[in-house]
Coordinates of C-alpha atoms and ligand atoms in Angstrom, one line a residue:
M1 CA 30.0 -2.3 -22.7
T2 CA 25.9 -3.9 -22.8
K3 CA 23.6 -3.8 -20.5
Y4 CA 20.3 -4.5 -20.2
I5 CA 17.7 -2.8 -19.6
V6 CA 13.5 -4.5 -18.8
K7 CA 10.7 -3.1 -17.5
G8 CA 9.4 -5.8 -15.7
G9 CA 5.9 -7.0 -14.7
T10 CA 4.5 -9.3 -17.7
P11 CA 4.5 -12.7 -16.4
L12 CA 6.3 -15.4 -19.0
F13 CA 4.3 -18.0 -21.2
G14 CA 6.0 -19.9 -24.2
E15 CA 8.1 -22.2 -25.1
V16 CA 12.4 -22.0 -24.2
E17 CA 15.2 -24.8 -25.7
I18 CA 17.8 -25.3 -23.1
S19 CA 21.2 -24.4 -24.8
G20 CA 24.2 -26.9 -24.3
A21 CA 25.9 -27.3 -20.1
K22 CA 27.8 -25.6 -19.9
N23 CA 30.0 -26.9 -17.1
A24 CA 30.0 -29.9 -19.2
A25 CA 31.0 -28.3 -23.3
V26 CA 33.9 -26.1 -20.1
A27 CA 35.8 -29.6 -19.7
I28 CA 34.9 -31.7 -23.1
I29 CA 36.6 -29.0 -24.8
P30 CA 39.9 -29.8 -23.1
A31 CA 39.3 -33.2 -22.9
A32 CA 38.9 -33.6 -27.0
L33 CA 43.6 -33.0 -26.2
L34 CA 43.6 -36.2 -24.6
V35 CA 42.1 -37.8 -27.6
D36 CA 44.0 -39.1 -31.3
G37 CA 41.8 -38.4 -33.9
V38 CA 38.8 -36.0 -34.8
C39 CA 36.0 -35.6 -33.0
R40 CA 33.1 -33.6 -33.9
I41 CA 31.2 -32.9 -30.2
E42 CA 27.7 -31.4 -30.9
N43 CA 25.6 -29.7 -29.0
I44 CA 28.0 -26.7 -27.9
P45 CA 26.0 -23.8 -25.4
Q46 CA 26.7 -20.2 -28.0
I47 CA 28.6 -18.6 -24.8
S48 CA 31.5 -16.3 -24.5
D49 CA 33.6 -19.3 -21.7
V50 CA 33.1 -22.2 -24.5
S51 CA 34.6 -19.0 -26.5
L52 CA 37.6 -19.2 -24.3
C53 CA 38.1 -22.8 -23.9
L54 CA 37.9 -23.3 -27.8
N55 CA 40.3 -20.5 -28.4
I56 CA 42.6 -21.3 -25.2
L57 CA 42.9 -24.7 -28.3
E58 CA 43.7 -23.2 -31.3
Q59 CA 45.9 -21.3 -29.5
L60 CA 47.9 -24.6 -28.8
G61 CA 47.8 -26.0 -32.1
A62 CA 44.4 -27.6 -32.1
G63 CA 42.5 -27.4 -35.2
V64 CA 38.8 -26.6 -34.8
R65 CA 36.5 -26.4 -37.7
S66 CA 33.2 -24.9 -37.5
V67 CA 30.5 -26.6 -38.4
N68 CA 27.6 -25.0 -37.7
G69 CA 26.8 -22.8 -34.9
H70 CA 26.8 -25.6 -32.0
T71 CA 28.3 -28.6 -34.1
V72 CA 32.9 -28.1 -34.3
E73 CA 34.4 -31.0 -34.1
I74 CA 38.1 -30.8 -32.8
D75 CA 41.7 -32.0 -34.2
C76 CA 44.4 -32.5 -31.5
R77 CA 46.5 -34.6 -32.9
R78 CA 49.2 -32.1 -34.2
I79 CA 49.6 -30.0 -30.6
R80 CA 53.0 -30.6 -29.2
A81 CA 53.1 -27.6 -26.8
T82 CA 51.7 -27.8 -23.8
R83 CA 51.5 -24.1 -22.3
T84 CA 48.6 -22.6 -22.3
P85 CA 48.5 -18.2 -23.7
Y86 CA 48.0 -16.6 -20.2
D87 CA 45.8 -14.3 -20.2
L88 CA 43.2 -17.0 -22.1
A89 CA 43.3 -18.2 -19.6
R90 CA 43.2 -16.7 -15.9
R91 CA 39.9 -15.5 -18.0
I92 CA 38.2 -18.6 -17.1
R93 CA 38.2 -21.4 -14.0
A94 CA 37.8 -23.8 -16.5
S95 CA 41.0 -23.5 -18.1
T96 CA 42.4 -25.6 -14.9
Y97 CA 40.6 -28.8 -17.0
F98 CA 44.1 -28.0 -19.7
I99 CA 46.5 -29.1 -16.5
G100 CA 44.6 -33.3 -16.3
A101 CA 44.3 -32.8 -20.1
L102 CA 48.1 -31.5 -20.9
L103 CA 49.3 -34.1 -18.3
G104 CA 47.4 -37.4 -19.6
R105 CA 47.9 -36.4 -23.2
F106 CA 52.3 -35.2 -23.3
G107 CA 53.5 -35.3 -19.2
Q108 CA 53.9 -31.8 -18.5
A109 CA 51.6 -28.6 -18.4
E110 CA 51.5 -25.0 -18.1
V111 CA 48.5 -23.5 -16.8
A112 CA 48.2 -19.7 -15.6
L113 CA 45.9 -19.8 -12.6
P114 CA 42.9 -19.2 -13.2
G115 CA 40.2 -16.4 -13.0
G116 CA 36.3 -16.7 -13.2
C117 CA 33.4 -15.6 -10.6
N118 CA 34.7 -14.4 -7.5
F119 CA 32.6 -16.4 -4.7
G120 CA 34.5 -13.1 -2.1
G121 CA 38.1 -15.1 -2.0
V122 CA 40.0 -17.5 -3.2
R123 CA 40.1 -20.9 -5.4
P124 CA 41.0 -23.5 -4.1
I125 CA 42.5 -26.9 -6.3
D126 CA 44.2 -28.3 -3.6
Q127 CA 42.5 -31.5 -4.2
H128 CA 43.6 -31.1 -7.5
V129 CA 47.0 -30.9 -7.1
K130 CA 46.1 -33.9 -4.2
G131 CA 45.5 -36.0 -7.1
F132 CA 47.8 -35.4 -9.9
T133 CA 50.4 -35.7 -7.2
A134 CA 49.5 -39.5 -5.9
M135 CA 49.8 -39.3 -9.8
G136 CA 53.5 -39.2 -9.9
A137 CA 53.4 -35.4 -10.8
K138 CA 55.1 -32.3 -9.5
V139 CA 53.3 -29.8 -9.1
T140 CA 54.7 -25.5 -8.2
V141 CA 53.4 -22.5 -8.8
E142 CA 56.0 -20.4 -11.2
S143 CA 55.0 -17.3 -12.2
G144 CA 51.7 -17.3 -12.2
F145 CA 51.9 -20.2 -13.8
I146 CA 51.3 -24.0 -12.6
R147 CA 53.0 -26.2 -13.9
A148 CA 52.7 -29.5 -13.2
A149 CA 55.3 -32.4 -14.3
A150 CA 54.8 -36.6 -14.4
K151 CA 58.2 -37.1 -12.7
T152 CA 58.8 -40.6 -15.2
G153 CA 57.4 -38.9 -17.9
R154 CA 53.4 -40.9 -17.7
L155 CA 51.5 -40.6 -14.6
H156 CA 50.8 -43.8 -12.9
S157 CA 47.8 -44.7 -11.9
A158 CA 46.8 -43.7 -7.7
S159 CA 43.4 -44.1 -5.2
V160 CA 43.4 -40.6 -4.6
Y161 CA 40.3 -39.5 -1.7
L162 CA 39.1 -36.2 -1.7
D163 CA 38.6 -34.1 1.5
V164 CA 35.4 -32.7 -0.1
V165 CA 33.3 -33.6 -2.6
S166 CA 35.3 -31.1 -5.5
V167 CA 33.8 -31.6 -9.6
G168 CA 36.6 -28.8 -10.7
A169 CA 39.4 -32.3 -8.9
T170 CA 37.3 -34.9 -9.5
M171 CA 36.6 -34.5 -14.0
N172 CA 40.8 -32.8 -13.8
I173 CA 42.2 -36.6 -12.2
M174 CA 39.7 -38.1 -14.8
M175 CA 41.2 -36.6 -17.6
A176 CA 45.1 -37.0 -16.5
A177 CA 43.5 -41.0 -15.4
V178 CA 43.1 -42.1 -18.1
M179 CA 46.3 -42.4 -19.8
A180 CA 47.7 -43.4 -17.2
E181 CA 49.6 -47.2 -16.6
G182 CA 46.9 -48.9 -14.3
N183 CA 43.9 -48.1 -12.7
T184 CA 43.2 -45.4 -11.0
V185 CA 40.5 -44.6 -8.2
I186 CA 38.7 -41.2 -7.4
E187 CA 36.9 -41.9 -4.2
N188 CA 34.7 -39.5 -2.8
A189 CA 34.4 -37.7 -6.3
A190 CA 31.5 -35.7 -7.4
K191 CA 28.4 -36.9 -9.3
E192 CA 27.3 -34.5 -11.0
P193 CA 26.0 -34.3 -13.8
H194 CA 28.8 -33.5 -15.5
V195 CA 31.0 -35.3 -14.4
V196 CA 29.4 -38.2 -15.4
D197 CA 29.2 -36.0 -19.9
L198 CA 32.7 -36.0 -19.2
A199 CA 33.3 -39.2 -18.5
N200 CA 30.2 -40.3 -20.6
F201 CA 31.9 -38.6 -23.9
L202 CA 35.7 -39.7 -23.1
N203 CA 34.5 -43.4 -23.7
S204 CA 32.9 -42.7 -26.3
M205 CA 36.0 -42.0 -27.4
G206 CA 37.9 -44.9 -25.9
A207 CA 38.7 -45.1 -22.4
N208 CA 37.4 -46.9 -19.6
I209 CA 35.1 -44.9 -16.7
R210 CA 33.5 -46.5 -14.6
G211 CA 31.0 -45.1 -11.5
A212 CA 30.5 -41.3 -12.6
G213 CA 27.8 -41.0 -10.7
T214 CA 29.1 -43.2 -8.5
D215 CA 31.0 -41.6 -5.3
T216 CA 33.6 -43.6 -6.6
I217 CA 35.2 -43.4 -10.2
K218 CA 37.6 -46.4 -12.0
I219 CA 39.7 -44.8 -14.7
R220 CA 41.6 -48.2 -16.6
G221 CA 44.5 -46.6 -18.4
V222 CA 43.5 -46.9 -22.0
D223 CA 47.1 -46.6 -24.2
R224 CA 45.3 -44.2 -27.3
L225 CA 41.7 -42.7 -27.2
T226 CA 39.9 -42.4 -31.2
G227 CA 38.6 -39.5 -32.1
G228 CA 33.9 -39.6 -32.0
S229 CA 31.3 -37.9 -32.4
Y230 CA 29.2 -36.7 -29.2
A231 CA 26.6 -34.6 -27.9
I232 CA 27.0 -32.4 -24.4
I233 CA 23.7 -32.6 -22.5
P234 CA 21.4 -30.2 -21.5
D235 CA 22.0 -27.6 -19.1
Q236 CA 20.6 -28.9 -15.8
I237 CA 21.6 -24.5 -14.1
E238 CA 20.3 -22.6 -17.1
A239 CA 16.5 -24.9 -17.1
G240 CA 16.4 -23.7 -13.7
T241 CA 17.3 -20.6 -14.0
Y242 CA 13.8 -20.2 -16.1
M243 CA 11.9 -22.3 -14.1
A244 CA 12.9 -19.7 -11.9
A245 CA 12.2 -16.8 -13.8
V246 CA 8.6 -18.6 -14.4
A247 CA 7.7 -18.4 -10.3
A248 CA 9.1 -14.8 -10.1
A249 CA 7.8 -13.3 -12.9
G250 CA 4.2 -15.7 -13.4
G251 CA 2.6 -17.2 -16.5
Q252 CA 3.3 -21.0 -18.7
V253 CA 6.5 -21.8 -20.1
L254 CA 7.4 -25.1 -21.8
I255 CA 10.6 -25.7 -21.1
K256 CA 12.5 -27.6 -23.9
N257 CA 15.3 -30.8 -24.3
I258 CA 16.1 -30.8 -20.6
I259 CA 16.5 -34.6 -18.8
P260 CA 13.5 -34.6 -15.8
K261 CA 15.6 -36.1 -13.5
H262 CA 18.4 -32.9 -13.3
M263 CA 16.3 -30.8 -12.5
D264 CA 14.5 -33.2 -9.3
C265 CA 16.1 -30.9 -6.4
I266 CA 15.3 -27.6 -8.6
T267 CA 12.1 -29.3 -8.7
A268 CA 10.4 -30.5 -5.8
K269 CA 12.3 -27.1 -3.8
L270 CA 10.3 -24.8 -6.3
Q271 CA 6.5 -27.1 -5.4
E272 CA 7.2 -26.8 -2.1
C273 CA 7.0 -22.7 -3.2
G274 CA 3.8 -24.0 -4.7
V275 CA 4.8 -22.9 -8.6
E276 CA 3.2 -26.0 -10.6
V277 CA 5.7 -28.8 -12.3
E278 CA 4.5 -31.4 -15.2
E279 CA 6.8 -33.7 -16.3
H280 CA 7.3 -35.0 -20.0
E281 CA 10.6 -37.2 -21.3
D282 CA 12.4 -34.1 -22.1
T283 CA 9.9 -31.3 -21.1
L284 CA 8.7 -29.3 -18.2
L285 CA 5.9 -27.7 -17.9
V286 CA 6.6 -24.6 -15.0
R287 CA 2.7 -22.7 -14.3
R288 CA 3.4 -20.0 -11.8
T289 CA -0.8 -18.6 -10.6
E290 CA -0.4 -18.7 -7.1
P291 CA 1.5 -17.0 -3.9
L292 CA 4.4 -18.5 -3.7
R293 CA 5.1 -19.3 -0.8
K294 CA 8.6 -19.5 2.0
T295 CA 10.3 -22.8 2.3
N296 CA 14.1 -23.5 3.7
I297 CA 17.5 -24.3 1.2
K298 CA 20.8 -25.8 2.2
T299 CA 23.1 -25.8 -1.5
L300 CA 24.3 -30.0 -1.0
P301 CA 27.0 -31.4 -3.9
Y302 CA 24.6 -33.2 -7.0
P303 CA 21.6 -34.4 -5.6
G304 CA 21.3 -31.9 -3.3
F305 CA 20.2 -27.9 -4.1
P306 CA 23.6 -26.7 -6.4
T307 CA 24.7 -23.3 -6.0
D308 CA 24.6 -22.6 -8.9
M309 CA 20.8 -21.7 -8.5
Q310 CA 21.6 -20.2 -5.1
P311 CA 21.0 -16.8 -5.9
Q312 CA 17.8 -17.7 -8.6
I313 CA 15.6 -19.1 -5.3
T314 CA 16.9 -16.3 -3.2
T315 CA 14.9 -14.4 -5.7
V316 CA 11.9 -16.1 -5.7
L317 CA 11.9 -16.9 -1.9
S318 CA 12.4 -12.6 -1.7
L319 CA 8.8 -12.9 -2.9
A320 CA 7.4 -15.4 -1.4
Q321 CA 4.6 -15.3 1.8
G322 CA 6.7 -16.1 5.6
I323 CA 10.4 -15.8 6.3
S324 CA 12.4 -18.8 4.1
L325 CA 16.1 -19.5 5.1
V326 CA 18.8 -20.4 2.6
T327 CA 22.2 -22.3 3.4
E328 CA 25.1 -21.5 1.1
S329 CA 27.0 -24.5 2.1
V330 CA 29.8 -24.3 -0.8
W331 CA 31.0 -21.1 -1.5
G332 CA 32.1 -19.8 1.5
N333 CA 30.0 -16.3 -0.1
R334 CA 27.8 -16.2 -2.2
Y335 CA 25.7 -13.3 -1.3
R336 CA 27.1 -10.6 -2.3
Y337 CA 24.5 -10.1 -5.1
V338 CA 21.3 -9.5 -2.1
D339 CA 22.8 -6.2 -2.3
E340 CA 21.0 -5.1 -5.1
L341 CA 18.4 -7.5 -5.1
R342 CA 18.1 -4.6 -1.4
R343 CA 18.1 -2.3 -3.7
M344 CA 14.9 -3.7 -5.2
G345 CA 12.8 -3.9 -2.1
A346 CA 14.3 -6.9 -1.3
N347 CA 14.3 -7.5 2.3
I348 CA 17.2 -10.6 2.9
Q349 CA 20.0 -10.5 6.3
V350 CA 23.1 -12.3 4.9
D351 CA 24.7 -14.9 9.1
D352 CA 27.5 -15.4 7.6
K353 CA 25.9 -18.6 5.0
T354 CA 22.3 -18.3 5.8
A355 CA 20.4 -15.3 4.7
I356 CA 16.6 -14.6 5.7
V357 CA 14.4 -13.7 3.0
E358 CA 11.2 -12.6 4.5
G359 CA 9.1 -12.0 1.7
V360 CA 7.8 -8.6 0.4
D361 CA 4.9 -8.5 -1.6
H362 CA 6.7 -7.3 -4.7
L363 CA 9.6 -5.7 -5.8
S364 CA 11.2 -2.6 -7.8
G365 CA 12.5 -2.1 -10.8
A366 CA 16.4 -0.1 -10.5
P367 CA 19.5 0.6 -11.8
I368 CA 21.5 -2.8 -10.1
Q369 CA 25.1 -4.5 -11.8
A370 CA 25.7 -8.3 -11.4
C371 CA 29.0 -9.5 -9.3
D372 CA 29.9 -13.0 -10.6
L373 CA 27.2 -15.4 -13.4
R374 CA 24.3 -15.9 -11.4
A375 CA 23.8 -13.2 -9.8
G376 CA 23.7 -11.8 -12.6
A377 CA 21.0 -14.4 -13.8
A378 CA 19.1 -13.9 -10.7
L379 CA 19.3 -9.8 -11.3
V380 CA 17.2 -10.2 -15.1
I381 CA 15.0 -12.7 -12.6
A382 CA 14.3 -9.7 -10.2
A383 CA 13.7 -7.4 -13.3
L384 CA 11.2 -9.5 -15.0
A385 CA 9.9 -9.6 -11.4
A386 CA 10.1 -6.5 -10.4
Q387 CA 6.9 -3.1 -11.2
G388 CA 9.1 -0.8 -12.9
Q389 CA 12.2 -0.2 -14.6
S390 CA 15.3 -2.8 -14.7
E391 CA 19.4 -1.3 -16.1
I392 CA 21.3 -4.3 -15.4
S393 CA 25.3 -3.8 -15.6
C394 CA 28.0 -6.0 -16.2
V395 CA 25.6 -8.4 -17.7
H396 CA 28.9 -10.1 -19.2
Y397 CA 29.1 -12.4 -16.4
I398 CA 25.3 -13.2 -17.8
E399 CA 26.4 -13.9 -21.0
R400 CA 29.7 -16.1 -19.8
G401 CA 26.7 -18.8 -19.9
Y402 CA 23.6 -18.4 -20.5
E403 CA 23.3 -18.8 -24.9
N404 CA 21.5 -15.3 -26.3
I405 CA 19.2 -14.9 -23.5
V406 CA 17.5 -12.1 -24.3
T407 CA 16.2 -13.4 -27.3
K408 CA 15.0 -16.4 -25.5
L409 CA 12.8 -14.2 -22.8
R410 CA 11.9 -11.4 -25.3
A411 CA 10.2 -14.9 -27.3
L412 CA 8.8 -15.7 -24.0
G413 CA 6.9 -12.2 -24.4
A414 CA 9.0 -10.1 -21.3
N415 CA 10.3 -6.9 -22.2
I416 CA 13.9 -6.8 -21.6
R417 CA 16.8 -5.4 -24.5
A418 CA 20.0 -4.7 -24.4
I419 CA 21.7 -1.7 -26.0
E420 CA 25.1 -0.8 -25.6
V421 CA 26.4 1.8 -23.7
P422 CA 30.8 3.3 -23.8
E423 CA 32.4 1.6 -21.4
D424 CA 33.8 4.5 -18.3
R425 CA 29.3 5.8 -18.4
E426 CA 29.3 2.0 -17.5
E427 CA 31.8 2.4 -15.0
L428 CA 30.6 4.2 -13.0
G429 CA 27.2 3.8 -13.6
L430 CA 24.9 6.4 -15.4
G431 CA 24.6 5.0 -18.5
Ligands
EPU501 N1 37.2 -27.3 -3.3 C1 38.7 -26.9 -2.4 N2 39.8 -28.0 -3.2 C2 40.0 -28.0 -3.9 C3 38.4 -28.2 -4.8 C4 37.6 -27.2 -5.0 O1 38.2 -26.4 -1.4 O2 40.8 -28.3 -4.7 C5 36.0 -26.9 -2.4 C6 35.3 -25.9 -3.4 O3 36.0 -24.0 -2.0 C7 34.4 -25.7 -3.1 C8 33.8 -26.2 -2.8 O4 34.7 -27.3 -3.0 O5 33.4 -25.0 -1.9 C9 33.6 -26.7 -4.1 O6 33.7 -26.2 -5.3 P1 34.5 -27.3 -6.6 O7 35.6 -28.2 -6.6 O8 32.4 -27.8 -6.6 O9 34.4 -26.7 -7.5 P2 35.3 -25.9 -9.6 O10 35.2 -27.0 -10.1 O11 35.8 -24.5 -9.3 C10 32.4 -25.9 -10.6 C11 31.2 -25.5 -11.2 C12 30.9 -23.8 -10.5 C13 29.8 -24.9 -9.8 C14 30.8 -25.6 -7.8 C15 30.1 -26.1 -7.4 C16 32.7 -25.3 -13.5 C17 33.3 -25.2 -14.9 N3 32.9 -24.3 -12.6 O12 33.3 -25.0 -9.8 O13 29.9 -23.2 -11.2 O14 29.4 -23.2 -7.8 O15 31.9 -26.6 -9.4 O16 29.1 -27.0 -7.6 O17 32.3 -26.5 -13.5 C18 29.2 -21.4 -11.7 O18 28.8 -22.5 -12.6 O19 28.6 -20.5 -11.8 C19 30.1 -21.9 -11.3 C20 31.0 -21.5 -10.5

C-alpha cells in the first residue's frame, strides 16, 4: 500500500498539464461497445478507474490496443458476452454505463451492482432504471447483478423526464438510445462537460444526438455506429484541484490544456477569495499572494459549482479570513473528510448539508486518511499548505482519478513523495 509523505508550507510555482477527463473517459470507454468498428480514443487519463473500465471491456471480449500511454484503439466487433465480470464491475461506479451500452448494443445486460466513492449512503440508480424501463426494458436485481433486457429484443424510443438531474442517468439513457427505434427525448438532463463529451464521441461515430449541454437531449436512433477517432476533453476537476492547491499553498502556476469555459464556476469562487486567475486560450494562470478571504458556496449541477470540488474548496476556505458557509446540495453526505482536516487544526462544524468554516491562521501536518477520491485530493491540498509533515494513507482513492499527482506536484516544487508500506501496518495506522 502506498502513502504520501508531504512536507507542507512551500508555495507552488511552474506549469502543470491537465489530463483527459476521468468522468468522460469512464463513460466513453463503455460506449465503445456500441461501435461496429475500431475506435481510437485519445487523451485518455492514466488512472485506475480507466484501467478497470478497459479491463472490463477486454473481459467481455473486446480488442484493446494501447497505441501510447494516452491513446487506445478499441474493437468491440467480436463481443458476444452481455455479462460483466462481477469483481471488476462492482469496484467502480462507472460500471453502470455498461448497462446502457450493452442494452443499446445487444438488448440485454447483466452488470454487478456498482461501487465507487461512498458518500455516506446508497447511490441510487432509479433514474437510470426509469429510462431503460420507459424504453421497453425489464430491469431486475438478482444475485448481486442488475439484469436488464429489452422485452422485444430491441429498445424503442421514449420520452424520459428525470426527477433529479443525474449525470449517470443522462449518459446511460443516451447510450441505450443511440440505436433504439425512433426518437428518444431526455428532459431535465445533466449538462456537465462530460455529458457533452459523450454525445460528441457518439456523434463522431455516427449517432444522431442533439441538445447535449442543454436541459433537453434528443436522440434519433441509427442502425449502426462506425469507427473513428476521438479525443477526450481535459479534466475540469483535476484543473480545479490544482487551482485550489495554489490558492491554499500560495505561489503562481500555469494550468495547461484546459477549456476555460468549463472552469468559470471554479474561477469565479476562487477570485472571490482573493486568488488571481488570468484566462488564456487553453491555459489559466493562477496566483495567490494575498491572504485568502471568506466566501459562501453551494454545490449544484453544471454550470453551478461542482460537488466534486467541494472538499478541495472547503480546505481552501479553512485558511481564509472569516466564516464561510459551504452547502452540499448534490450528495447527502460528503463531509467525512472534515474530521481529518480537524486533526490538522481546521475549525469546521458540519450541520447536515452545511459546513460552517471558520478560517484559521495555519494548518499543521498530521497523519490523515483519505476516505474517497475528492476527499483525498482535499487532504493533499491541506498537507501542501500545512506547517510540518503529513502522512496521507488510503491514497489508492486519489489514484482512481488523478494521473501522476505526485510527479505533477513535485514539478511545482511541492515536497511530496509516495512510499510503500506493508498493508497491515497501514490499516492499523502505524505505517
Ligand atoms: N440520483 C438519484 N437517482 C439516480 C441517480 C442519481 O436520486 O438514479 C441522485 C444522487 O443520489 C445524487 C444526484 O442525483 O444526489 C446526482 O447524482 P448523479 O447521478 O449525477 O451522479 P453520478 O452519475 O453517480 C457523477 C460523477 C460523480 C459526481 C456526480 C455529480 C461519474 C463516474 N461520477 O456521479 O463524480 O459527483 O456525477 O456531478 O461521472 C467524482 O468524480 O469524484 C465523482 C464522485
